[in-house]
Coordinates of C-alpha atoms and ligand atoms in Angstrom, one line a residue:
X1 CA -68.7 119.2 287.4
X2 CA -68.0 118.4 291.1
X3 CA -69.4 116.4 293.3
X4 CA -70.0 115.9 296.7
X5 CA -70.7 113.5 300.3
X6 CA -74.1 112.1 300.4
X7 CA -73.0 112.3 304.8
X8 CA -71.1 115.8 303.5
X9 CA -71.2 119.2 304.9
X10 CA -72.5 121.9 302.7
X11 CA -69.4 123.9 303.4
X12 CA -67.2 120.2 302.4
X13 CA -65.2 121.4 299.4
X14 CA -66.6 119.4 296.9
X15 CA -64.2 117.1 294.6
X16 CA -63.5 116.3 291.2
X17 CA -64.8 112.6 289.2
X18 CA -61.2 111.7 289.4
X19 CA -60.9 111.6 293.1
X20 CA -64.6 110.8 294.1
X21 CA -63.6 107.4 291.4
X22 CA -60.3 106.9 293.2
X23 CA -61.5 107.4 297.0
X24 CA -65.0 105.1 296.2
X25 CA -66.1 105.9 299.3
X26 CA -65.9 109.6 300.9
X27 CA -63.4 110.2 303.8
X28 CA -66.5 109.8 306.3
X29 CA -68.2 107.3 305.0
X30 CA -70.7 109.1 302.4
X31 CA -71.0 108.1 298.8
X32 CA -70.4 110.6 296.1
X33 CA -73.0 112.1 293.8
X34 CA -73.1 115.1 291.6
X35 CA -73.7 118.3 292.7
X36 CA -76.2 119.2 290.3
X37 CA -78.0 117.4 287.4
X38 CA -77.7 118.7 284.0
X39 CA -80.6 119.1 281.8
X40 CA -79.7 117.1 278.0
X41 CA -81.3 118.4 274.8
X42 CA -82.6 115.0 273.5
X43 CA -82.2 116.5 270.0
X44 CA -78.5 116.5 270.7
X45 CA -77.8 112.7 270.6
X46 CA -77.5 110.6 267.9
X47 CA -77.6 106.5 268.1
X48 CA -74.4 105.4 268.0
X49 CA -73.7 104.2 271.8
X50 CA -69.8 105.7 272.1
X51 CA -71.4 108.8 271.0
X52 CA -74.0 108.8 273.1
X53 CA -71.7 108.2 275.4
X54 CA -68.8 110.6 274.9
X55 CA -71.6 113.5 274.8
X56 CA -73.5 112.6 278.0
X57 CA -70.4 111.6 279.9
X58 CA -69.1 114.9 279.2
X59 CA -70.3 117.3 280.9
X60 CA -69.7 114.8 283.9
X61 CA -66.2 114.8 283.2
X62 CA -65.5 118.5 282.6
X63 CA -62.3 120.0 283.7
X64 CA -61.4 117.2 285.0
X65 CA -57.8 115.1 284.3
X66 CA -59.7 112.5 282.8
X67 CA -61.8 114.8 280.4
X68 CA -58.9 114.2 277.5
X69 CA -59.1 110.4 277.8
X70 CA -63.1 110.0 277.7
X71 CA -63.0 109.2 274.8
X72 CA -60.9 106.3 274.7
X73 CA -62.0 105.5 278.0
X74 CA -65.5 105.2 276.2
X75 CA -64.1 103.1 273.0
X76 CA -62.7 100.8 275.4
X77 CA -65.6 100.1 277.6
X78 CA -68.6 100.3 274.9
X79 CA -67.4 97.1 272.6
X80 CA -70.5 95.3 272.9
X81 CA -74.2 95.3 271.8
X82 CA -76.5 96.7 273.9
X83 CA -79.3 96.1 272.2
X84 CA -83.3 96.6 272.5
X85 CA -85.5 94.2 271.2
X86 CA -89.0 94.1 270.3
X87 CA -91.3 91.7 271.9
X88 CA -95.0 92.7 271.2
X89 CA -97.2 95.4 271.9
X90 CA -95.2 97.8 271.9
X91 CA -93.1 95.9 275.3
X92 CA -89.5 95.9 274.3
X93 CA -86.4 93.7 276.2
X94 CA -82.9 95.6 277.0
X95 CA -80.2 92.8 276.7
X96 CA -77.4 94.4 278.8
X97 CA -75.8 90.5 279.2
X98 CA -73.4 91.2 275.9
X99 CA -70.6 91.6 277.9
X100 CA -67.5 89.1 278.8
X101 CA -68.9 88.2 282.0
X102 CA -72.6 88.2 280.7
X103 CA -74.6 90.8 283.0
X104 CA -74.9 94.3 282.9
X105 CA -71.9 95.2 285.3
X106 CA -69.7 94.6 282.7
X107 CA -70.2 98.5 281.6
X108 CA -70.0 99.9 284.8
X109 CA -66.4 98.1 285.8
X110 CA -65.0 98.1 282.2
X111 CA -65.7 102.3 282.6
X112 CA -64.0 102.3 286.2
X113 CA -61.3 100.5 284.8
X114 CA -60.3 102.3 281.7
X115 CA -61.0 105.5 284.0
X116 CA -58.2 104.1 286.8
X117 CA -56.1 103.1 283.8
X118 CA -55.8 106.7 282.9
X119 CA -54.9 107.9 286.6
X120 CA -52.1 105.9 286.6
X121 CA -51.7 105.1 290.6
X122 CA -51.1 101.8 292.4
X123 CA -54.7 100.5 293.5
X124 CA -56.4 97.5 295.3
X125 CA -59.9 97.2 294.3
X126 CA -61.5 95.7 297.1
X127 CA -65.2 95.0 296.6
X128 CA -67.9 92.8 298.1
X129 CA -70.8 90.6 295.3
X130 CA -73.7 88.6 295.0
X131 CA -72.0 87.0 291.9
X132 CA -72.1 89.0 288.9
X133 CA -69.9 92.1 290.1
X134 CA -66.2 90.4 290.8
X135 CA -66.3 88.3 287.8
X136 CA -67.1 91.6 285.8
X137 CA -64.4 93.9 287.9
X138 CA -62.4 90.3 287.8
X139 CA -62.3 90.9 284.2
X140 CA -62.2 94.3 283.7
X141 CA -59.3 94.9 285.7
X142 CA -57.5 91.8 284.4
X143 CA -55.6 93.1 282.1
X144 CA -54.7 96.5 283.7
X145 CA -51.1 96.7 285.6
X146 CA -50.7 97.9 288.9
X147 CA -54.2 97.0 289.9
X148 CA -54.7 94.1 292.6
X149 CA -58.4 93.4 292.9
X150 CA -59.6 91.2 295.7
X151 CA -63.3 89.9 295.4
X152 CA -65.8 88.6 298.3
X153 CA -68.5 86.5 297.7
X154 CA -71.0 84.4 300.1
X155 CA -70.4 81.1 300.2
X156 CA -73.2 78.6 298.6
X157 CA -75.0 81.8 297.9
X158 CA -73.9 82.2 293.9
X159 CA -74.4 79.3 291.1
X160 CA -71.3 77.2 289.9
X161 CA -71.3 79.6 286.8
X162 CA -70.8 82.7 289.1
X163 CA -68.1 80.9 291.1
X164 CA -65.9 79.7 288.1
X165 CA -66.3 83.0 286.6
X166 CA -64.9 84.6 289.8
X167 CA -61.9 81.9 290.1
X168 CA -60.9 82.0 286.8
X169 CA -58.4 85.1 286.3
X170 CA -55.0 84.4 287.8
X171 CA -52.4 87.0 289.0
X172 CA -54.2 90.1 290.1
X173 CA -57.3 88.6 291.4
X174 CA -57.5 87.1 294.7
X175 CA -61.1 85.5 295.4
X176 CA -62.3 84.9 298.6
X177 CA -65.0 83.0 299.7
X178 CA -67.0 84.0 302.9
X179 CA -68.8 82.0 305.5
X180 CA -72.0 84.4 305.0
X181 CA -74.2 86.1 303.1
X182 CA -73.7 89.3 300.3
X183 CA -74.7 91.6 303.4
X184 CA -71.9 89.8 305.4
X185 CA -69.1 90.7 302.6
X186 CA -70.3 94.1 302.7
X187 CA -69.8 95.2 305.9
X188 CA -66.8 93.6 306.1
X189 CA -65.8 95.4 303.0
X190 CA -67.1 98.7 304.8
X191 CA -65.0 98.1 307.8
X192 CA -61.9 98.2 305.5
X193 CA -62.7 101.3 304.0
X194 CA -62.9 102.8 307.3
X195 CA -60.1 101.6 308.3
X196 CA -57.4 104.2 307.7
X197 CA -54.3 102.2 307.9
X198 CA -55.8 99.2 305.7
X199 CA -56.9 102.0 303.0
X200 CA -53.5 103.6 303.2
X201 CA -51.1 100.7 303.0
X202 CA -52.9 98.6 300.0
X203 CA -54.4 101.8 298.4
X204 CA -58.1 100.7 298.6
X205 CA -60.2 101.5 296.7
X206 CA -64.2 99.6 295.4
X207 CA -65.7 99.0 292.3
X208 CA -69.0 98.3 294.2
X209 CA -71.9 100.7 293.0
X210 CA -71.1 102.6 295.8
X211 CA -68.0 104.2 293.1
X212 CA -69.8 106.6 290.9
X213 CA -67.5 105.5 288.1
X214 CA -70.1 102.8 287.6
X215 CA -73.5 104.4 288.3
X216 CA -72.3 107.4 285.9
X217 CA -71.8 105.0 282.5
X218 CA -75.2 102.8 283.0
X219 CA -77.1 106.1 282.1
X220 CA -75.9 105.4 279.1
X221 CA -77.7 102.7 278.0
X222 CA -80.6 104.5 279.7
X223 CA -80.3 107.3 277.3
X224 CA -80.0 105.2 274.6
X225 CA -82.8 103.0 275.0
X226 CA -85.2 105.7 275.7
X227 CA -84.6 107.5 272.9
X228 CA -84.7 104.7 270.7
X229 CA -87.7 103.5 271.8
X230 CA -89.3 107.4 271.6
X231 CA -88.3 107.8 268.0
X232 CA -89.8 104.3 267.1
X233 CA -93.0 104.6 268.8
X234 CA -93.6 108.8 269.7
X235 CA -94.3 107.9 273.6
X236 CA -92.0 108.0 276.7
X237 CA -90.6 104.5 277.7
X238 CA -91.5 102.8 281.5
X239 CA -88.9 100.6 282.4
X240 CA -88.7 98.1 284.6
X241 CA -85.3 96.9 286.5
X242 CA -84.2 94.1 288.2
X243 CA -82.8 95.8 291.5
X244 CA -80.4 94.6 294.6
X245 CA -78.4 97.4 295.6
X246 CA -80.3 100.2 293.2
X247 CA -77.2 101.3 291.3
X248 CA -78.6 100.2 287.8
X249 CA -81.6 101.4 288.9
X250 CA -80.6 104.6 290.4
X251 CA -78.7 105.2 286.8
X252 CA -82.0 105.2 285.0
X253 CA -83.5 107.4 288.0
X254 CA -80.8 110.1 287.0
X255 CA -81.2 109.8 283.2
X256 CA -85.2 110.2 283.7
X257 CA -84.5 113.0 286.1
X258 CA -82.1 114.9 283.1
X259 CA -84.4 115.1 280.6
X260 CA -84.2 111.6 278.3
X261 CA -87.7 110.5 277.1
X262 CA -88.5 108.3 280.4
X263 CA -91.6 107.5 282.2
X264 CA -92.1 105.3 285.0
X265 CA -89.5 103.8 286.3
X266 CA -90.4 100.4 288.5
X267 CA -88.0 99.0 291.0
X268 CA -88.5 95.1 290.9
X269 CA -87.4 93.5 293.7
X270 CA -87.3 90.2 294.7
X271 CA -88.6 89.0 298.4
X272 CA -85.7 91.5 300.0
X273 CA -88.2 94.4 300.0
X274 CA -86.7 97.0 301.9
X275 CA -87.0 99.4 299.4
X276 CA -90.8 98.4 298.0
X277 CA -91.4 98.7 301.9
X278 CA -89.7 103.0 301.5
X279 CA -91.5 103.5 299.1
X280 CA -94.9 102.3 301.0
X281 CA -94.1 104.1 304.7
X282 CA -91.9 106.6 303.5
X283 CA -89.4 104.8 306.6
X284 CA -86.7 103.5 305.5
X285 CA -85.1 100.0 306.9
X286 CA -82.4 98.1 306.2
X287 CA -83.6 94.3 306.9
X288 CA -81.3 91.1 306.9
X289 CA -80.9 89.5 303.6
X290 CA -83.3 86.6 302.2
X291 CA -82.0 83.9 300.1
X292 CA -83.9 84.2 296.8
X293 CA -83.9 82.3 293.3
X294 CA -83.1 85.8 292.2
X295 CA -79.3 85.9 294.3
X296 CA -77.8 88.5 292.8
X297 CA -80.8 90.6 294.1
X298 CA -80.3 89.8 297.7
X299 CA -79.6 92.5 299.3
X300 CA -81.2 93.9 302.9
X301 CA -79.8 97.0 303.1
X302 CA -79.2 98.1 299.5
X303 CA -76.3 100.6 299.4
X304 CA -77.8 103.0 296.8
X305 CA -80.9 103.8 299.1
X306 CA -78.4 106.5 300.3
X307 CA -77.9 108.3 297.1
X308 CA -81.9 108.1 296.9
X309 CA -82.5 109.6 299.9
X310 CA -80.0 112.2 299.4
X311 CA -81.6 113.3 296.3
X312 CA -84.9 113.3 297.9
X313 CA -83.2 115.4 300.4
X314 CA -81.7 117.9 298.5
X315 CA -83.5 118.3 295.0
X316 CA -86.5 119.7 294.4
X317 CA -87.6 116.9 291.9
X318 CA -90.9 115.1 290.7
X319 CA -90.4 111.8 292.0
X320 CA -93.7 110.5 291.6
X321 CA -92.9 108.4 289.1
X322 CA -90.7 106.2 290.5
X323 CA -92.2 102.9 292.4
X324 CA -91.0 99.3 293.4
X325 CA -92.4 96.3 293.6
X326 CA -91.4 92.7 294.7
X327 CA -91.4 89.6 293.6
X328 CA -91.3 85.9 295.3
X329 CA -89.5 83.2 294.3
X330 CA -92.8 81.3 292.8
X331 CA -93.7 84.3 291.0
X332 CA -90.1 84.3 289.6
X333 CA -90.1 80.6 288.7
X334 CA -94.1 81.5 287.0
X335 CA -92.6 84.6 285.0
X336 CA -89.5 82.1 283.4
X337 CA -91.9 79.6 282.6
X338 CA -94.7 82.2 280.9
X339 CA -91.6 84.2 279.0
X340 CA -90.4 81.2 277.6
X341 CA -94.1 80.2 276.5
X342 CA -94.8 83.9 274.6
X343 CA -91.3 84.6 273.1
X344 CA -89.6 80.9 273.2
X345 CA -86.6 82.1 274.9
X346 CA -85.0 82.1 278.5
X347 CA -85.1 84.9 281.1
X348 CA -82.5 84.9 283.8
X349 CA -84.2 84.6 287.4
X350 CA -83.4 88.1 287.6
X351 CA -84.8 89.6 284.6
X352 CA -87.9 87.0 285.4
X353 CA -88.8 89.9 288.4
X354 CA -89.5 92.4 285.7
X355 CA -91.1 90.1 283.6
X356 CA -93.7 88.8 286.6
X357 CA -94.1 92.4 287.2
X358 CA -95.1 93.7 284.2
X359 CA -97.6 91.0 284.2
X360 CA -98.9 92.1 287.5
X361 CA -99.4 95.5 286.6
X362 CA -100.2 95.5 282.6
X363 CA -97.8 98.0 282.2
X364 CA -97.9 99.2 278.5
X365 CA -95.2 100.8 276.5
X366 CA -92.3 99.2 278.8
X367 CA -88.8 98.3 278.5
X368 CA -87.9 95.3 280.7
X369 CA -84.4 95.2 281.8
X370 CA -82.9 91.7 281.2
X371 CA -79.9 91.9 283.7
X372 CA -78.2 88.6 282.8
X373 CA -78.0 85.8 280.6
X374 CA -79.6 82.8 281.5
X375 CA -76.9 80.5 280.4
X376 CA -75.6 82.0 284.3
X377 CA -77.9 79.9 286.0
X378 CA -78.0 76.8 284.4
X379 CA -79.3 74.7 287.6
X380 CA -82.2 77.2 288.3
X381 CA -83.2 76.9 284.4
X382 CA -82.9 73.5 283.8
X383 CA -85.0 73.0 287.3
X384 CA -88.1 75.7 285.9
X385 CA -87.7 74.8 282.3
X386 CA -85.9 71.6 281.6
X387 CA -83.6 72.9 279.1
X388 CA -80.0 74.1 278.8
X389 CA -78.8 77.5 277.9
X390 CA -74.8 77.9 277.3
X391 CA -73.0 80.6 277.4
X392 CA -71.2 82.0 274.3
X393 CA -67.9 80.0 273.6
X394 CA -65.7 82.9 274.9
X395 CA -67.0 82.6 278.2
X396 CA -66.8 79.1 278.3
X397 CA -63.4 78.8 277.6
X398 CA -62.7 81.8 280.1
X399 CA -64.6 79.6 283.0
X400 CA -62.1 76.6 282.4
X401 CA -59.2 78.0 284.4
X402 CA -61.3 77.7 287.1
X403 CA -59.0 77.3 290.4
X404 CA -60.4 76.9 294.2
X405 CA -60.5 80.5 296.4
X406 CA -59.6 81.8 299.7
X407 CA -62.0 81.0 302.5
X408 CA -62.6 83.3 305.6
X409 CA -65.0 83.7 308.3
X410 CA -64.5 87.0 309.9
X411 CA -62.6 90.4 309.6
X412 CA -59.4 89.4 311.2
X413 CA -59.2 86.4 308.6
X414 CA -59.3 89.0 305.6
X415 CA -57.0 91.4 307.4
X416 CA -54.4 88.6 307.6
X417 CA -54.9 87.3 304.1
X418 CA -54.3 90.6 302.9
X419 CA -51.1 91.1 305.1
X420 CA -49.8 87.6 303.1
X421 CA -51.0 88.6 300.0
X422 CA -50.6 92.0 299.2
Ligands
PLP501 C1 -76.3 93.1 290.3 C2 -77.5 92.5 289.7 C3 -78.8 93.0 289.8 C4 -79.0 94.1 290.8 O1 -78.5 95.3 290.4 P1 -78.2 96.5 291.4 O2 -77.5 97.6 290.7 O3 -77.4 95.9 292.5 O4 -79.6 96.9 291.9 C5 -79.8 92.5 289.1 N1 -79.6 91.4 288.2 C6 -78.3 90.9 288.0 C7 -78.2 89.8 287.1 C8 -77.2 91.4 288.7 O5 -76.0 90.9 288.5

C-alpha cells in the first residue's frame, strides 16, 4: 500500500506508511491518505481486538519496513478494553476512555509510538491540543528513547485535569502553554512544519491527526464494534461521534467505506459548526474557534476536513450516509443531566454531544461514542450534576508529578524555546 498528498500531484511518487508516519505532514503541506481503500471480507475477522487489528492493519502495512513489527506494534498499543456496552433498545455506548490518559487518543499515539519505536531515528514530536492529545502522545512517547515531544496547549482553555496530565512526565516532554486558543497552537505548529530549517535541525515531526499513524489504528475499534454489534443484533450499526478535528470520525468514515457492517455515521459537533455548515451548503469554511463546555471539540477549522474533501474529490463513493450535527452548550449540559437519569452514570461533556443528539434525532440501532471519561472534567460535572467522578488510581498517581509549563505568546517565543531546549 502507498499513499499519497491530499495537495499532491497525480504524477507525485507516492510513499510508503513509514515515511508518510515519519514526515506527518507532506513536503507541501498536504496530509497523507491511502491511495486506494481495500474492501475486508467481514467473515475474515474474529473478536479478539489485536487480531482484528493485525489483519486490518495489514494490508495497510504491506511491504513496508514496519510490516514485520505490526504485530508487536499492535500488542503494545492494544492493552486495554475497548469495550461496547449495552444501554437499551438496542443503543449501545463505545468506552474508548480505557486508556492511561483516559480518552480515545490513547490508541492512536500509543500506535504512532510503537510505529516510530520501530524506525529507530532521532524525532521531536511537535504537536498542537485541545487537551486530551499531549497528555496521550505525553505518555505514549514517555518511555521511548530518542524521542523529544513538545506539546502546545491554549491557556485557560483545558480543565485542571487536562493540564496536570500534560505537566506530569518529566524528561522528554516539554509543555508549553499558549496565550490563545487550540486554533492558535495550530498554526503555529503548521508554521514549523513549513519551516524547513526548524523541521531539519530538531527532526519534526506531529502526532496530531494530521499523521496517518493515528487515523489508520482507530478503524480498529470501528471494525470491532461494528461487527460486534451486527452479530448480536443482525442490523448495521449508526454511530455517532463526538468530533473537533474529524480524525476519529474520519476513521469510522474509512472503515464504513471498506466494507465493515456500518450505517450512518453522524458527526456531532459542538457550537464550532464548520463542518455541520459543509455538509448543509456544500461550501466549505473554516470559522474562528468558540469556547464550548465540550473543549476538546473546539476547533474552527478542523484539520481532517482536508482528507474529507479529498476523498470526495477523488473516489467515487456513496457518501450519503454521512451527516453532522451540532450541539450547544445547554443542550450538552441537558444530555449529562438526562444520561445520568436513564443509565445512572456520567457522560463526559463530549460524549454528552452524541448523547443530546441521538435524542434529537431518535436514532435507533446506534452506537454512541463516549470519547472520554468523565472523571476529566470534574469542575463541569460537579457544576451539571453535583457529584464527583475520579479517575482510576493509576491516573491519579500519574497527575501528582504535576510541575508548571513553558508560556509563550507568539512564533518567535517557541522558536527560541526550542533553540534552548532542544
Ligand atoms: C479530541 C477529542 C474529540 C474530537 O476528536 P477529533 O478526532 O479531533 O474529531 C472528542 N472528544 C474528546 C474527549 C477528545 O479528546
Amino acid at each position: 500500500m502507498k499513499y499519497h498528498s491530499t495537495q499532491g500531484k497525480r504524477e507525485d511518487p507516492a510513499v510508503s506508511i513509514s515515511q508518510a508516519i515519519l514526515e506527518g505532514i507532506a513536503p507541501e503541506g498536504g496530509l497523507y491518505v491511502p491511495k486506494f481503500f481495500p474492501a475486508y471480507c467481514v467473515n475474515d475477522f474474529g473478536t479478539n481486538l489485536e487480531k482484528i487489528a493485525e489483519k486490518f492493519l495489514g494490508t495497510f502495512f504491506l511491504n513496508d519496513p514496519l510490516e514485520e513489527h505490526l504485530p508487536e506494534i499492535c500488542k503494545d498499543t492494544f492493552t486495554f478494553d475497548i469495550p461496547l456496552k449495552p444501554l437499551d433498545n438496542g443503543i449501545e455506548i463505545l468506552e474508548l476512555f480505557h486508556g492511561p490518559t483516559a480518552a480515545f487518543k490513547d490508541v492512536g499515539a500509543r500506535f504512532l509510538a510503537n510505529s516510530i519505536k520501530h524506525l529507530n531515528t532521532k524525532t521531536t514530536i511537535l504537536v498542537a491540543t485541545s487537551g486530551d492529545t499531549g497528555s496521550a502522545v505525553a505518555a505514549a512517547f514517555n518511555s521511548i528513547d530518542n524521542i523529544q515531544v513538545v506539546i502546545l496547549y491554549p491557556k485557560d482553555r483545558i480543565s485542571i485535569t487536562q493540564k496536570k496530565l500534560l505537566t506530569c512526565w518529566g524528561e522528554n516532554v516539554i509543555s508549553v502553554e499558549v496565550n490563545g486558543s487550540f486554533d492558535d497552537c495550530q498554526s503555529m505548529v503548521k508554521k514549523a512544519f513549513r519551516d524547513e530549517e526548524m523541521v531539519k535541525e530538531y527532526h519534526l515531526n506531529s502526532a496530531n491527526s494530521i499523521n496517518i499513524g493515528r487515523l489508520l489504528p482507530q478503524a480498529v475499534y470501528y471494525v470491532k464494534a461494528s461487527l460486534e454489534y451486527f452479530r448480536k443484533h443482525k442490523k448495521y450499526a449508526n454511530f455517532i461521534i463526538p468530533t473537533g478535528n474529524m480524525g476519529n470520525s474520519l476513521s469510522a468514515i474509512w472503515a464504513k467505506l471498506m466494507g465493515f457492517p456500518i450505517g450512518q455515521i453522524v458527526l456531532a459537533t459542538n457550537a464550532n459548526d464548520s463542518i455541520v455548515q459543509y455538509f448543509k451548503e456544500n461550501i466549505y469554511r473554516a470559522n474562528n474557534t468558540r469556547e464550548t463546555l465540550a473543549t476538546a471539540m473546539d476547533v474552527g477549522n478542523p484539520s481532517n476536513m482536508e482528507r474529507f474533501l479529498n476523498l470526495k474529490a477523488f473516489f467515487n463513493f456513496d457518501l450519503s450516509e454521512i451527516s453532522a450535527q451540532s450541539v450547544t452548550d445547554d443542550e450538552i449540559r441537558q444530555s449529562i443531566t438526562q444520561f445520568y437519569k436513564e443509565y445512572k452514570r456520567a457522560i463526559c461533556p463530549h460524549t454528552a454531544t452524541a448523547f443530546a443528539i441521538q435524542q434529537k434525532l431518535g436514532l435507533e440501532d446506534v452506537i454512541l461514542v463516549a470519547t472520554a471519561h468523565p472523571g476529566k472534567f470534574p469542575n463541569t460535572i460537579s457544576d451539571i450534576l453535583g457529584i464527583d467522578v475520579p479517575l482510576e488510581k493509576d491516573i491519579l498517581d500519574v497527575m501528582k508529578k504535576a510541575t508548571d509549563p513553558h508560556e509563550i505568546s507568539n512564533y518567535e517565543e517557541l522558536v527560541n524555546l526550542l533553540k534552548n531546549k532542544l
